[in-house]
Amino acid sequence: MPRPEKHVFVCLHQRAPTHPKGSCTTRGSAEVYQHFAAQIEQRSLYGKVALTATGCLGPCEHGANVLVYPDGIMYAGVDKADVETIVKEHFLRDAPVESLRIAAQLWG
């Protein structure tokens, strides 16, 4: 497999419902992951964009969290509606979606 241009990691970590930080799964990350998979298929991005489900990325209380490499950009509060914007802007135009980036003080 050739090295992908982008590798997107979607947090699918799940904590107990009463945990004070919450978790990305309770904030819809499974749906976000599935929508990324559908977008990659619909746009024939296999080989260009890799998709990986991952454990905790850290700022759980701000999830669902998505991390894009090699750019080192983390998006927070991502929902299904944001996925197409990330794909169009970040993956296809190489222009990160600033409105979805996590605050620098939360993830440097």
PDB file of C-alpha atoms in Angstrom:
ATOM      1  CA  MET A   1       0.000   0.000   0.000  1.00  0.00           C
ATOM      2  CA  PRO A   2       1.409   3.420  -0.882  1.00  0.00           C
ATOM      3  CA  ARG A   3       1.818   6.005   1.849  1.00  0.00           C
ATOM      4  CA  PRO A   4      -1.436   8.003   2.109  1.00  0.00           C
ATOM      5  CA  GLU A   5      -1.421  11.784   1.764  1.00  0.00           C
ATOM      6  CA  LYS A   6      -3.588  12.094   4.876  1.00  0.00           C
ATOM      7  CA  HIS A   7      -4.244   9.726   7.752  1.00  0.00           C
ATOM      8  CA  VAL A   8      -7.322  10.500   9.815  1.00  0.00           C
ATOM      9  CA  PHE A   9      -7.778   9.072  13.299  1.00  0.00           C
ATOM     10  CA  VAL A  10     -11.254   9.164  14.843  1.00  0.00           C
ATOM     11  CA  CYS A  11     -11.498   8.589  18.589  1.00  0.00           C
ATOM     12  CA  LEU A  12     -13.882   5.769  19.434  1.00  0.00           C
ATOM     13  CA  HIS A  13     -12.947   5.625  23.112  1.00  0.00           C
ATOM     14  CA  GLN A  14     -15.809   4.862  25.449  1.00  0.00           C
ATOM     15  CA  ARG A  15     -15.992   5.564  29.161  1.00  0.00           C
ATOM     16  CA  ALA A  16     -18.703   4.904  31.688  1.00  0.00           C
ATOM     17  CA  PRO A  17     -21.650   7.271  31.153  1.00  0.00           C
ATOM     18  CA  THR A  18     -21.026   8.844  34.575  1.00  0.00           C
ATOM     19  CA  HIS A  19     -17.336   9.664  33.944  1.00  0.00           C
ATOM     20  CA  PRO A  20     -16.766  13.423  34.373  1.00  0.00           C
ATOM     21  CA  LYS A  21     -14.801  13.794  31.100  1.00  0.00           C
ATOM     22  CA  GLY A  22     -17.323  11.871  29.052  1.00  0.00           C
ATOM     23  CA  SER A  23     -16.100  10.204  25.880  1.00  0.00           C
ATOM     24  CA  CYS A  24     -16.077  10.705  22.151  1.00  0.00           C
ATOM     25  CA  THR A  25     -18.333   7.707  21.622  1.00  0.00           C
ATOM     26  CA  THR A  26     -21.122   9.304  23.644  1.00  0.00           C
ATOM     27  CA  ARG A  27     -20.629  12.415  21.477  1.00  0.00           C
ATOM     28  CA  GLY A  28     -21.274  10.589  18.210  1.00  0.00           C
ATOM     29  CA  SER A  29     -17.799   9.543  17.090  1.00  0.00           C
ATOM     30  CA  ALA A  30     -18.978   6.195  15.694  1.00  0.00           C
ATOM     31  CA  GLU A  31     -21.275   8.057  13.302  1.00  0.00           C
ATOM     32  CA  VAL A  32     -18.408  10.441  12.443  1.00  0.00           C
ATOM     33  CA  TYR A  33     -16.165   7.464  11.655  1.00  0.00           C
ATOM     34  CA  GLN A  34     -18.802   5.860   9.440  1.00  0.00           C
ATOM     35  CA  HIS A  35     -19.350   9.114   7.569  1.00  0.00           C
ATOM     36  CA  PHE A  36     -15.592   9.475   6.930  1.00  0.00           C
ATOM     37  CA  ALA A  37     -15.572   5.909   5.568  1.00  0.00           C
ATOM     38  CA  ALA A  38     -18.516   6.718   3.282  1.00  0.00           C
ATOM     39  CA  GLN A  39     -16.889   9.948   2.041  1.00  0.00           C
ATOM     40  CA  ILE A  40     -13.603   8.153   1.303  1.00  0.00           C
ATOM     41  CA  GLU A  41     -15.511   5.546  -0.699  1.00  0.00           C
ATOM     42  CA  GLN A  42     -17.773   8.029  -2.529  1.00  0.00           C
ATOM     43  CA  ARG A  43     -14.847  10.224  -3.524  1.00  0.00           C
ATOM     44  CA  SER A  44     -12.515   7.315  -4.401  1.00  0.00           C
ATOM     45  CA  LEU A  45      -9.910   8.489  -1.897  1.00  0.00           C
ATOM     46  CA  TYR A  46      -8.559   4.994  -1.151  1.00  0.00           C
ATOM     47  CA  GLY A  47      -4.776   5.178  -1.087  1.00  0.00           C
ATOM     48  CA  LYS A  48      -4.879   8.955  -0.606  1.00  0.00           C
ATOM     49  CA  VAL A  49      -6.664   9.017   2.761  1.00  0.00           C
ATOM     50  CA  ALA A  50      -6.306   6.344   5.434  1.00  0.00           C
ATOM     51  CA  LEU A  51      -8.914   6.042   8.180  1.00  0.00           C
ATOM     52  CA  THR A  52      -8.231   4.552  11.595  1.00  0.00           C
ATOM     53  CA  ALA A  53     -10.423   4.161  14.673  1.00  0.00           C
ATOM     54  CA  THR A  54      -8.371   4.989  17.732  1.00  0.00           C
ATOM     55  CA  GLY A  55      -8.563   5.155  21.489  1.00  0.00           C
ATOM     56  CA  CYS A  56      -8.469   8.306  23.566  1.00  0.00           C
ATOM     57  CA  LEU A  57      -6.805  11.348  22.007  1.00  0.00           C
ATOM     58  CA  GLY A  58      -6.956  13.381  25.232  1.00  0.00           C
ATOM     59  CA  PRO A  59      -9.464  16.231  25.269  1.00  0.00           C
ATOM     60  CA  CYS A  60     -12.505  13.975  25.725  1.00  0.00           C
ATOM     61  CA  GLU A  61     -14.767  16.706  27.036  1.00  0.00           C
ATOM     62  CA  HIS A  62     -14.418  18.471  23.658  1.00  0.00           C
ATOM     63  CA  GLY A  63     -15.111  15.440  21.417  1.00  0.00           C
ATOM     64  CA  ALA A  64     -15.828  13.928  19.099  1.00  0.00           C
ATOM     65  CA  ASN A  65     -12.127  14.327  18.304  1.00  0.00           C
ATOM     66  CA  VAL A  66     -10.434  13.746  14.958  1.00  0.00           C
ATOM     67  CA  LEU A  67      -6.676  13.919  14.325  1.00  0.00           C
ATOM     68  CA  VAL A  68      -5.176  14.351  10.849  1.00  0.00           C
ATOM     69  CA  TYR A  69      -1.591  13.437  10.013  1.00  0.00           C
ATOM     70  CA  PRO A  70       0.931  14.266   8.738  1.00  0.00           C
ATOM     71  CA  ASP A  71      -0.487  17.737   9.413  1.00  0.00           C
ATOM     72  CA  GLY A  72      -0.827  17.226  13.171  1.00  0.00           C
ATOM     73  CA  ILE A  73      -4.206  18.959  13.236  1.00  0.00           C
ATOM     74  CA  MET A  74      -6.843  17.995  15.766  1.00  0.00           C
ATOM     75  CA  TYR A  75     -10.479  18.814  15.275  1.00  0.00           C
ATOM     76  CA  ALA A  76     -12.883  18.868  18.220  1.00  0.00           C
ATOM     77  CA  GLY A  77     -16.642  18.769  18.518  1.00  0.00           C
ATOM     78  CA  VAL A  78     -16.857  17.077  15.123  1.00  0.00           C
ATOM     79  CA  ASP A  79     -20.242  15.742  14.112  1.00  0.00           C
ATOM     80  CA  LYS A  80     -21.481  13.967  11.008  1.00  0.00           C
ATOM     81  CA  ALA A  81     -22.293  17.275   9.300  1.00  0.00           C
ATOM     82  CA  ASP A  82     -18.656  18.432   9.675  1.00  0.00           C
ATOM     83  CA  VAL A  83     -17.136  15.409   7.959  1.00  0.00           C
ATOM     84  CA  GLU A  84     -17.912  16.515   4.404  1.00  0.00           C
ATOM     85  CA  THR A  85     -16.419  19.955   5.143  1.00  0.00           C
ATOM     86  CA  ILE A  86     -13.209  18.381   6.463  1.00  0.00           C
ATOM     87  CA  VAL A  87     -12.977  16.117   3.419  1.00  0.00           C
ATOM     88  CA  LYS A  88     -13.632  18.921   0.918  1.00  0.00           C
ATOM     89  CA  GLU A  89     -11.482  21.565   2.544  1.00  0.00           C
ATOM     90  CA  HIS A  90      -8.682  19.740   4.336  1.00  0.00           C
ATOM     91  CA  PHE A  91      -8.270  16.562   2.311  1.00  0.00           C
ATOM     92  CA  LEU A  92      -9.019  17.863  -1.181  1.00  0.00           C
ATOM     93  CA  ARG A  93      -7.904  21.515  -0.949  1.00  0.00           C
ATOM     94  CA  ASP A  94      -5.238  21.094   1.787  1.00  0.00           C
ATOM     95  CA  ALA A  95      -6.909  23.912   3.753  1.00  0.00           C
ATOM     96  CA  PRO A  96      -7.562  22.923   7.389  1.00  0.00           C
ATOM     97  CA  VAL A  97     -10.986  23.881   8.740  1.00  0.00           C
ATOM     98  CA  GLU A  98     -10.033  26.531  11.282  1.00  0.00           C
ATOM     99  CA  SER A  99     -13.494  26.719  12.847  1.00  0.00           C
ATOM    100  CA  LEU A 100     -13.216  23.062  13.936  1.00  0.00           C
ATOM    101  CA  ARG A 101      -9.625  23.084  15.183  1.00  0.00           C
ATOM    102  CA  ILE A 102      -9.249  22.508  18.878  1.00  0.00           C
ATOM    103  CA  ALA A 103      -8.007  25.488  20.855  1.00  0.00           C
ATOM    104  CA  ALA A 104      -4.207  25.628  21.103  1.00  0.00           C
ATOM    105  CA  GLN A 105      -4.283  25.677  24.908  1.00  0.00           C
ATOM    106  CA  LEU A 106      -6.148  22.339  24.871  1.00  0.00           C
ATOM    107  CA  TRP A 107      -3.877  20.626  22.338  1.00  0.00           C
ATOM    108  CA  GLY A 108      -0.710  22.447  21.351  1.00  0.00           C
TER     109      GLY A 108
END
